[in-house]
XYZ file of C-alpha atoms in Angstrom:
669
model
C 58.053 89.023 101.539
C 60.765 87.557 99.331
C 63.547 89.268 97.393
C 66.827 88.608 95.634
C 70.229 90.281 95.760
C 70.935 92.859 93.090
C 69.344 93.269 89.704
C 70.435 92.444 86.136
C 73.600 90.753 87.428
C 75.076 94.064 88.597
C 77.563 93.495 91.370
C 76.067 95.859 93.865
C 74.379 95.376 97.186
C 70.622 95.090 96.745
C 67.971 96.787 98.831
C 64.198 96.602 98.876
C 62.034 99.342 100.283
C 58.251 99.223 100.318
C 55.153 100.424 102.128
C 52.875 97.692 103.405
C 49.236 98.730 103.920
C 47.080 96.555 106.143
C 43.276 96.891 105.908
C 41.445 95.242 108.828
C 37.888 95.662 107.541
C 35.821 97.832 105.228
C 35.566 101.550 105.987
C 38.101 101.409 108.807
C 41.206 103.481 109.305
C 44.068 102.338 107.145
C 47.031 100.860 108.998
C 50.410 100.876 107.267
C 54.028 100.166 107.984
C 57.277 100.609 106.123
C 59.509 97.610 105.552
C 63.121 98.004 104.600
C 65.289 94.993 103.805
C 68.941 95.131 102.780
C 71.993 92.972 102.549
C 75.222 94.148 104.153
C 77.835 93.748 101.448
C 80.613 92.989 103.920
C 78.975 90.223 105.942
C 76.257 88.892 103.650
C 73.633 89.174 106.403
C 70.130 90.403 105.453
C 68.604 93.048 107.730
C 64.943 93.884 108.361
C 63.607 97.254 109.513
C 59.947 98.078 110.196
C 59.411 101.811 110.225
C 62.276 103.169 112.352
C 62.882 100.017 114.381
C 65.606 97.548 113.501
C 64.095 94.109 113.993
C 67.160 92.013 113.284
C 68.765 90.083 110.491
C 68.860 86.732 108.732
C 72.407 85.293 108.916
C 74.401 84.844 105.767
C 74.470 81.076 106.318
C 70.754 80.841 105.463
C 71.373 82.001 101.898
C 73.282 79.708 99.601
C 72.630 81.074 96.116
C 72.903 84.844 96.477
C 76.645 85.101 96.799
C 77.381 87.531 93.992
C 74.366 88.688 92.032
C 70.841 87.924 90.903
C 68.797 88.581 87.789
C 65.307 88.747 89.304
C 63.561 90.431 92.203
C 60.194 89.175 93.394
C 57.937 90.174 96.256
C 54.651 89.023 97.668
C 52.813 88.496 100.916
C 50.471 86.305 102.939
C 47.389 87.262 104.933
C 46.815 85.828 108.381
C 43.629 85.919 110.464
C 43.873 85.797 114.247
C 40.477 84.075 114.488
C 38.868 81.211 112.623
C 36.798 83.412 110.257
C 37.303 84.924 107.798
C 40.124 82.689 106.585
C 42.030 85.541 104.865
C 41.958 89.317 104.982
C 38.587 90.944 105.686
C 36.470 88.538 103.641
C 35.982 90.902 100.702
C 37.618 90.787 97.297
C 38.917 94.038 95.833
C 36.384 95.660 93.520
C 38.844 97.422 91.212
C 42.360 97.087 89.947
C 43.906 99.096 92.761
C 41.527 99.004 95.711
C 43.009 100.676 98.802
C 39.648 100.652 100.617
C 38.846 96.959 100.869
C 42.139 95.063 100.484
C 45.706 94.997 101.695
C 48.262 96.153 99.166
C 51.990 96.496 98.719
C 53.020 99.777 97.187
C 55.949 102.145 96.726
C 58.242 99.234 96.006
C 61.745 100.403 95.319
C 65.062 98.696 94.592
C 68.290 100.379 95.632
C 71.890 99.709 94.808
C 74.630 100.918 97.132
C 75.536 103.820 94.847
C 71.953 105.115 95.145
C 72.449 105.650 98.863
C 74.578 108.669 97.995
C 71.405 110.372 96.720
C 70.280 112.742 99.502
C 66.683 112.568 98.285
C 66.428 108.946 99.389
C 65.634 107.979 102.969
C 68.720 107.703 105.191
C 69.940 104.207 105.943
C 70.362 103.922 109.700
C 72.238 100.872 110.868
C 71.769 99.432 114.363
C 74.134 100.731 117.049
C 77.019 98.729 118.437
C 76.103 96.427 121.263
C 78.182 94.605 123.833
C 78.506 90.858 124.234
C 75.951 88.715 126.020
C 73.050 86.371 125.293
C 71.216 87.169 122.084
C 67.646 85.925 121.650
C 66.631 84.336 118.381
C 63.405 85.031 116.571
C 61.334 82.718 114.405
C 62.585 82.000 110.907
C 66.254 82.433 111.812
C 65.860 86.176 112.424
C 68.294 87.401 115.056
C 67.800 90.407 117.245
C 69.795 92.380 119.787
C 69.606 95.059 122.433
C 71.633 98.260 121.933
C 73.810 99.208 124.915
C 73.354 102.248 127.088
C 76.269 104.637 126.838
C 79.692 103.695 125.528
C 81.702 101.986 128.280
C 84.965 100.249 127.454
C 87.009 98.440 130.053
C 89.679 95.879 129.267
C 91.344 94.198 132.207
C 94.022 91.746 131.078
C 94.541 90.225 127.675
C 97.305 87.620 127.607
C 97.723 86.610 124.006
C 99.708 83.906 122.246
C 100.522 83.745 118.547
C 99.250 86.346 116.078
C 95.638 86.275 117.190
C 93.602 86.432 120.388
C 92.620 83.439 122.513
C 89.112 82.086 122.276
C 87.431 84.179 124.931
C 88.969 87.376 123.548
C 87.838 86.661 120.010
C 84.689 88.759 120.212
C 86.564 91.855 121.363
C 89.217 91.448 118.674
C 86.692 91.027 115.870
C 84.592 93.905 117.159
C 87.571 96.270 117.180
C 89.083 95.121 113.890
C 85.866 95.238 111.931
C 84.580 98.420 113.561
C 87.806 100.292 112.805
C 87.506 99.361 109.128
C 83.807 100.251 108.773
C 83.045 103.830 107.726
C 79.555 103.535 109.216
C 80.939 103.072 112.716
C 82.975 106.245 112.481
C 86.264 107.317 114.008
C 84.716 108.517 117.271
C 82.938 105.349 118.413
C 85.323 104.998 121.379
C 86.106 108.681 121.811
C 85.499 108.483 125.570
C 87.867 105.558 126.060
C 91.451 105.763 127.324
C 93.700 102.727 127.029
C 97.214 101.360 127.027
C 98.589 98.154 125.536
C 101.611 96.101 126.545
C 102.353 93.039 124.452
C 104.473 90.079 125.451
C 105.802 87.577 122.942
C 108.834 85.751 121.651
C 111.075 86.665 118.738
C 111.670 82.963 118.223
C 108.519 82.936 116.106
C 109.783 85.729 113.833
C 109.402 89.506 113.948
C 106.206 89.401 111.922
C 104.489 87.385 114.658
C 106.215 89.069 117.597
C 103.534 91.022 119.488
C 101.495 91.312 116.292
C 98.175 91.270 118.105
C 99.266 93.935 120.592
C 100.172 96.242 117.709
C 96.921 95.478 115.924
C 94.877 96.041 119.074
C 96.457 99.452 119.611
C 95.776 100.450 115.999
C 92.139 99.340 116.113
C 91.474 101.254 119.336
C 93.060 104.428 117.979
C 91.143 103.993 114.735
C 87.892 104.127 116.705
C 88.856 107.334 118.513
C 90.201 105.902 121.770
C 93.104 107.777 123.363
C 96.317 105.850 123.993
C 97.523 107.239 127.306
C 100.882 105.442 127.157
C 102.737 104.447 124.012
C 102.336 100.719 123.328
C 105.071 98.585 124.820
C 106.479 95.249 123.742
C 108.034 92.651 126.031
C 109.786 89.404 125.267
C 109.621 86.029 126.985
C 113.038 84.766 127.995
C 111.925 81.135 127.729
C 111.411 79.954 124.150
C 108.319 77.880 123.610
C 106.458 79.163 126.683
C 102.717 78.884 126.201
C 100.290 81.670 126.980
C 96.745 81.557 128.271
C 94.099 84.182 128.858
C 93.965 85.022 132.567
C 91.782 88.076 132.250
C 88.437 88.933 130.722
C 87.452 91.521 128.201
C 83.778 91.824 129.056
C 83.423 94.763 131.382
C 81.660 93.572 134.520
C 81.130 90.000 133.324
C 82.769 87.190 135.169
C 86.244 86.535 133.779
C 86.685 83.635 131.408
C 82.994 83.157 130.652
C 81.507 82.845 127.192
C 77.917 83.006 126.188
C 76.614 79.956 124.364
C 76.051 81.880 121.184
C 79.492 83.466 121.261
C 81.015 80.015 121.267
C 78.726 78.964 118.435
C 79.632 82.053 116.412
C 83.362 81.501 116.890
C 83.092 77.870 115.879
C 81.208 78.765 112.711
C 83.408 81.741 111.917
C 80.336 84.005 111.512
C 80.064 87.201 113.542
C 76.720 88.982 113.785
C 76.539 92.378 112.102
C 74.777 93.852 115.122
C 77.788 92.880 117.215
C 80.548 94.296 115.060
C 78.806 96.836 112.843
C 81.466 96.200 110.255
C 82.823 93.967 107.617
C 82.986 90.201 107.392
C 86.070 88.030 107.790
C 89.403 89.815 107.386
C 91.157 89.543 104.053
C 94.123 88.159 105.902
C 92.091 85.071 106.760
C 91.316 84.407 103.097
C 92.293 80.985 101.895
C 93.336 82.277 98.474
C 96.992 81.752 97.590
C 98.942 84.993 97.314
C 101.350 85.414 94.423
C 104.872 86.759 94.334
C 105.130 90.468 93.581
C 107.893 90.140 91.007
C 107.241 87.890 88.029
C 109.995 86.222 86.037
C 109.956 88.791 83.250
C 110.076 91.707 85.672
C 112.811 90.046 87.721
C 114.992 89.586 84.653
C 114.526 93.227 83.671
C 115.512 94.446 87.128
C 118.512 92.127 87.292
C 119.768 93.544 84.000
C 119.850 96.952 85.727
C 122.000 95.598 88.545
C 119.293 94.767 91.082
C 119.635 91.880 93.481
C 116.111 90.551 94.111
C 115.434 89.573 97.719
C 112.673 87.079 98.414
C 109.473 87.805 96.536
C 109.167 91.608 96.720
C 112.387 93.330 97.873
C 115.573 94.480 96.223
C 119.024 95.980 96.803
C 121.435 97.704 94.421
C 124.882 99.226 94.675
C 124.745 102.986 94.104
C 127.265 104.621 91.814
C 128.177 107.016 94.654
C 128.924 104.095 96.953
C 131.460 102.872 94.405
C 132.749 106.416 93.928
C 133.517 107.004 97.592
C 135.003 103.511 97.936
C 137.527 104.720 95.361
C 138.008 108.039 97.175
C 136.418 110.008 94.340
C 133.683 111.802 96.255
C 130.331 111.095 97.843
C 126.725 111.808 96.935
C 124.651 114.837 97.863
C 123.562 113.107 101.104
C 127.212 113.125 102.137
C 127.391 116.862 101.519
C 123.990 117.742 102.986
C 123.676 115.283 105.892
C 127.095 113.748 106.503
C 126.412 110.145 105.510
C 129.361 107.992 104.450
C 128.401 107.115 100.889
C 130.637 104.039 100.793
C 128.733 102.694 103.828
C 125.229 103.343 102.444
C 122.956 100.498 101.341
C 120.275 101.339 98.782
C 117.294 98.995 99.182
C 113.525 98.684 99.149
C 111.092 96.233 100.805
C 108.526 96.860 98.059
C 109.396 96.945 94.388
C 105.769 97.848 93.609
C 104.629 101.443 93.260
C 101.315 103.296 92.968
C 102.678 105.726 90.355
C 104.115 105.419 86.852
C 106.244 108.555 86.788
C 107.512 109.869 83.480
C 111.042 110.173 84.885
C 111.167 106.711 86.497
C 114.740 105.473 86.392
C 113.558 101.896 85.907
C 111.285 102.541 82.893
C 108.416 100.824 84.741
C 110.067 97.411 84.841
C 108.755 97.065 88.404
C 105.146 96.075 89.280
C 102.432 98.547 90.291
C 99.516 98.368 92.736
C 97.303 100.390 95.037
C 97.443 98.016 97.993
C 99.445 95.056 99.206
C 98.087 91.968 97.437
C 101.132 89.703 97.336
C 102.669 87.206 99.680
C 104.869 88.823 102.295
C 108.408 88.044 103.437
C 109.609 88.388 107.012
C 111.278 91.778 107.693
C 114.181 90.204 109.556
C 114.884 87.972 106.586
C 114.730 90.993 104.256
C 117.280 92.940 106.326
C 119.611 89.953 106.603
C 119.412 89.204 102.885
C 119.826 92.877 101.897
C 122.999 93.247 103.973
C 124.325 89.935 102.665
C 123.753 90.923 99.021
C 125.150 94.398 99.651
C 128.329 92.930 101.155
C 128.753 90.625 98.161
C 128.587 93.610 95.793
C 131.065 95.545 97.938
C 133.510 92.621 97.853
C 133.438 92.790 94.067
C 135.078 96.205 94.340
C 138.253 94.650 95.766
C 141.158 95.383 93.452
C 139.429 98.267 91.686
C 141.825 101.232 91.384
C 141.519 103.555 94.381
C 139.785 101.067 96.689
C 141.974 100.482 99.732
C 141.502 97.897 102.472
C 140.317 100.442 105.042
C 137.450 101.768 102.926
C 136.571 98.270 101.741
C 136.349 97.065 105.337
C 134.117 100.029 106.218
C 131.921 99.384 103.202
C 131.269 95.836 104.380
C 129.594 97.268 107.494
C 126.797 99.572 106.243
C 125.726 102.400 108.543
C 122.999 103.934 106.384
C 120.058 102.573 104.419
C 118.322 104.580 101.695
C 114.842 103.087 101.368
C 114.317 104.766 98.031
C 115.599 102.359 95.433
C 112.433 101.849 93.411
C 108.773 101.287 94.221
C 106.961 102.431 97.357
C 108.666 101.109 100.527
C 105.900 102.355 102.795
C 103.467 99.912 101.123
C 105.205 97.005 102.859
C 102.909 96.088 105.791
C 105.837 95.350 108.137
C 107.774 98.532 107.353
C 107.892 99.565 111.022
C 109.404 96.242 112.066
C 111.966 96.505 109.280
C 112.925 100.014 110.393
C 113.221 98.830 114.000
C 115.611 96.112 112.878
C 117.765 98.609 110.968
C 117.928 100.911 113.974
C 118.709 97.999 116.298
C 121.802 97.425 114.159
C 122.522 101.178 114.317
C 121.846 101.633 110.606
C 120.211 104.977 109.857
C 117.063 105.152 107.732
C 116.321 107.549 104.870
C 112.819 106.663 103.657
C 111.176 108.153 100.558
C 107.430 107.905 99.925
C 105.497 109.007 96.848
C 102.730 110.773 98.811
C 99.877 108.382 98.029
C 99.550 106.607 101.391
C 98.889 109.240 104.081
C 97.620 106.673 106.592
C 100.908 104.779 106.274
C 102.867 107.971 106.924
C 100.909 108.619 110.114
C 101.489 105.060 111.320
C 105.211 105.182 110.564
C 107.662 105.002 113.459
C 110.468 107.585 113.706
C 113.012 107.336 110.899
C 116.271 109.244 110.600
C 114.880 111.320 107.754
C 111.479 111.065 106.066
C 111.017 112.247 102.481
C 107.840 112.956 100.548
C 108.211 113.282 96.787
C 106.603 116.542 95.672
C 106.841 115.983 91.948
C 104.390 118.733 91.042
C 102.516 121.568 92.704
C 99.167 121.424 90.911
C 96.667 118.650 90.357
C 96.994 118.651 86.573
C 100.783 118.617 86.525
C 100.935 115.898 89.215
C 98.645 113.720 87.126
C 100.761 114.301 84.036
C 104.113 113.638 85.717
C 103.382 110.894 88.267
C 100.582 109.183 86.328
C 99.112 107.832 89.590
C 96.870 104.791 89.855
C 94.563 106.313 92.472
C 91.592 108.328 91.273
C 91.820 110.555 94.380
C 95.563 111.027 93.939
C 95.494 114.767 94.661
C 93.570 114.367 97.922
C 96.004 111.628 98.948
C 98.921 113.833 98.006
C 97.721 116.783 100.107
C 96.824 114.511 103.027
C 100.316 113.007 102.878
C 101.804 116.479 103.264
C 99.534 117.076 106.253
C 100.685 113.785 107.748
C 104.285 114.931 107.314
C 103.440 118.064 109.302
C 102.695 115.887 112.349
C 106.137 114.264 112.452
C 108.708 115.310 115.055
C 111.769 113.945 113.244
C 113.492 115.373 110.173
C 111.139 115.805 107.218
C 111.952 116.671 103.618
C 110.119 117.755 100.480
C 111.851 116.169 97.511
C 111.366 118.154 94.290
C 112.459 116.785 90.931
C 112.515 119.564 88.350
C 111.574 118.640 84.777
C 111.859 121.507 82.303
C 108.621 122.049 80.450
C 106.637 120.037 83.016
C 106.949 121.479 86.539
C 109.889 123.860 86.727
C 107.784 127.003 86.325
C 105.285 126.553 89.217
C 107.193 128.419 91.914
C 104.094 130.123 93.366
C 102.229 126.816 93.601
C 105.210 125.118 95.244
C 105.455 127.978 97.710
C 101.840 127.468 98.775
C 102.567 123.792 99.536
C 105.317 124.658 102.028
C 102.767 125.611 104.644
C 100.823 122.359 104.218
C 103.582 119.970 105.273
C 105.930 122.454 106.967
C 109.026 120.399 106.054
C 112.349 120.912 107.812
C 114.209 120.724 104.522
C 113.497 120.998 100.794
C 115.677 119.119 98.317
C 115.515 120.479 94.777
C 117.124 118.333 92.120
C 117.200 118.349 88.353
C 115.734 115.272 86.684
C 118.217 112.614 85.599
C 117.867 111.581 81.980
C 117.788 107.792 81.745
C 117.305 107.365 78.035
C 114.172 107.192 75.962
C 111.627 104.412 76.211
C 108.063 103.586 75.232
C 106.927 104.698 78.690
C 108.629 108.106 78.724
C 109.057 110.817 76.129
C 111.586 112.868 78.089
C 114.684 114.088 76.293
C 117.801 115.996 77.329
C 115.805 119.152 76.629
C 113.834 118.410 79.812
C 116.955 118.251 82.009
C 117.705 121.560 83.775
C 121.223 122.922 84.240
C 122.524 123.434 87.747
C 122.152 127.168 87.192
C 118.432 126.565 86.554
C 118.110 124.613 89.787
C 119.924 127.346 91.721
C 117.652 130.038 90.275
C 114.522 128.033 91.143
C 115.789 127.380 94.687
C 116.617 131.012 95.350
C 113.215 132.110 94.047
C 111.397 129.560 96.231
C 113.372 130.622 99.298
C 112.477 134.243 98.564
C 108.780 133.288 98.341
C 108.958 131.803 101.848
C 109.518 135.274 103.328
C 112.615 134.254 105.230
C 111.296 130.961 106.623
C 113.670 128.987 104.376
C 117.092 129.823 102.990
C 119.376 128.048 100.560
C 121.743 126.086 102.804
C 123.761 123.598 100.717
C 124.440 122.451 97.185
C 126.035 119.524 95.387
C 126.928 120.714 91.932
C 127.768 117.277 90.559
C 124.258 115.993 91.426
C 122.590 119.195 90.251
C 120.987 119.416 93.691
C 120.294 122.258 96.144
C 119.017 122.168 99.740
C 116.682 124.640 101.441
C 116.498 124.549 105.249
C 114.371 126.151 107.949
C 116.260 129.121 109.294
C 114.871 129.049 112.845
C 115.758 125.393 113.342
C 118.932 124.678 111.381
C 120.802 127.975 111.418
C 122.368 128.283 114.857
C 124.420 131.418 115.603
C 124.793 132.065 111.905
C 126.007 128.546 111.035
C 124.051 125.797 109.315
C 123.429 122.513 111.156
C 122.033 120.250 108.431
C 124.340 117.330 109.220
C 123.171 114.477 111.437
C 124.709 113.091 114.617
C 123.950 109.446 113.810
C 125.179 108.013 117.100
C 122.965 110.470 118.952
C 119.985 109.482 116.810
C 120.384 105.791 117.595
C 120.764 106.541 121.292
C 117.535 108.556 121.205
C 115.675 105.732 119.446
C 116.989 103.177 121.936
C 115.871 105.338 124.872
C 112.227 105.024 123.849
C 111.610 108.644 124.816
C 110.124 111.293 122.504
C 112.634 113.378 120.605
C 112.733 115.926 117.793
C 114.926 116.717 114.817
C 116.825 119.362 116.765
C 118.083 116.718 119.192
C 120.374 115.042 116.655
C 121.552 117.749 114.253
C 125.234 118.586 113.732
C 127.188 121.474 112.127
C 127.515 121.524 108.349
C 131.126 121.805 107.093
C 131.880 124.995 105.218
C 132.750 123.180 101.980
C 129.124 121.928 101.751
C 127.479 125.320 102.331
C 125.735 127.008 99.438
C 128.079 129.196 97.427
C 131.286 127.576 98.690
C 134.130 127.256 96.200
C 134.076 123.443 96.513
C 130.469 123.274 95.244
C 129.642 120.593 97.820
C 132.611 118.356 96.951
C 134.438 116.957 99.987
C 138.036 118.263 99.846
C 139.243 115.079 101.574
C 138.272 113.185 98.425
C 140.167 113.231 95.139
C 138.205 114.859 92.379
C 138.182 112.874 89.177
C 136.893 114.351 85.951
C 136.316 111.980 83.097
C 137.593 113.296 79.818
C 134.792 113.380 77.304
C 135.521 113.782 73.625
C 132.793 114.196 71.050
C 132.597 114.277 67.285
C 135.879 114.131 65.367
C 137.905 114.392 68.572
C 136.531 111.063 69.752
C 138.085 109.353 66.718
C 141.564 110.628 67.486
C 143.984 108.322 69.293
């Protein structure tokens, strides 16, 4: 039987299903069998099933002209006699057009594309089960076969790894785990009965991106397949630079350590892994030979630079916040200073990813930054990003020397940042090495305030503890979220809700960040209230949208900007809807921003504790022990509390009000 991939040049996986009827002789019982052939779209291997038995597959290497599509499907057959006579079939020609009594036929031929498999009326596609390593017999015609394992054992003894990938005799295990964890057909419970722990050893001399990369990947793959990590993954460092590693332990259960089957070696040399072994996709995208491009193109870079951005490498940026300059001059700090006690003049505003998965109507940057749903650009080292960000930040701080109000003490403090707001523009959590970057910030005792746009729930779950984790809740209903955020993902609402659920699982400080836009989302108090129980945030920041001028990408006007009184009214109403779970804790009138906080956690003996003990936080991170948000909170000063006469303005700062004259008064001298 012969067939081709796909039909009419559609780029879908092709399948062929038919019923083969075999007639041995006239007037005998009809014998029939079902044949099902399909190509796995991830590996390119062609599988053969007869009835309910998986026979095996033809490796991708046998097919050279079916890489993408085909325009024709053909089928046929050949008759074979076990004896000398008759030479073919039963010796009788069919006596009518369709003769099921005296000849073999092929019927019920059907072509499927992968989208058709969603049709419940079609037979279920059952892939072969995972099997362990070992000799694999070959069948005639290049057809490979395998034996499914009994049970689901998983024992890993020692895996000493050098570089970013496994050594040769651990390659099968690594590919099996990586591909299985990414294949929906394998499922997230394939290793549900397995318990494991990983300790990686490497050298930082090769860069943070390579340091213990395989150990981190191995832990993620195991957890992705349902295995339970009994001890949090550890990372060790060689004290001798340039020391070479070798595999001293096996990864083959009861097999003799260090042994490889002949076919495993052949598969590794050819780079082809059998589908029956991995039950997953083909080679990883990371091994692709295609050249990755820079995230920021020249035109985009120029637009961002005009707004004051300093571009770092190929995808990161840093910018000096207006509140950093304000507190350097002793003229007051931002709302984070009032709510959480940061020193605004020592805060660095940066992002490791200028790309975003949304095109929000209130974007401050008028969509001058790139967009994307996944990381598809070349990637800079996180250590280099942190070093360059601090260097550029210091250069911008130095430019403030001599500005009225900036004294040497504050300037010196500003040159040593203690806080990093990963919320500049784009989606910082998209950066694949975000955890390593956060580790580097914390190692330097720089706190982390990370904002995500609620479109990458899996990234939120994989995120290491940060000082404070924000999720932007720009709308409370599916329709309004689509209108305001203009997301790229088709399943944006499901991703949004799942991101809130991922936030619920975090032990450190979590925040809903609401941006109120009059006429768009400022009237959905009931819907917002229902979302509080989904993510159970510690805090809720409610801020009026900042008008950034009109553009072709946004039709907002000053009519859409709420007054602080509007924000206060919304906040009080939302707190009332929570039935006492949240209360209005702080406000910063100048930023048109109000903070709601959980009463049971942050109101201690009648006093709010929304501020952060940053030294305590860094000590907790360095200890490596689990901790919660209550372990590093500090009392909120009375001037920052909601309703205080100061309106959230630090009395130790000098308030400066710019005189604004409009109309005829502006022409007077």
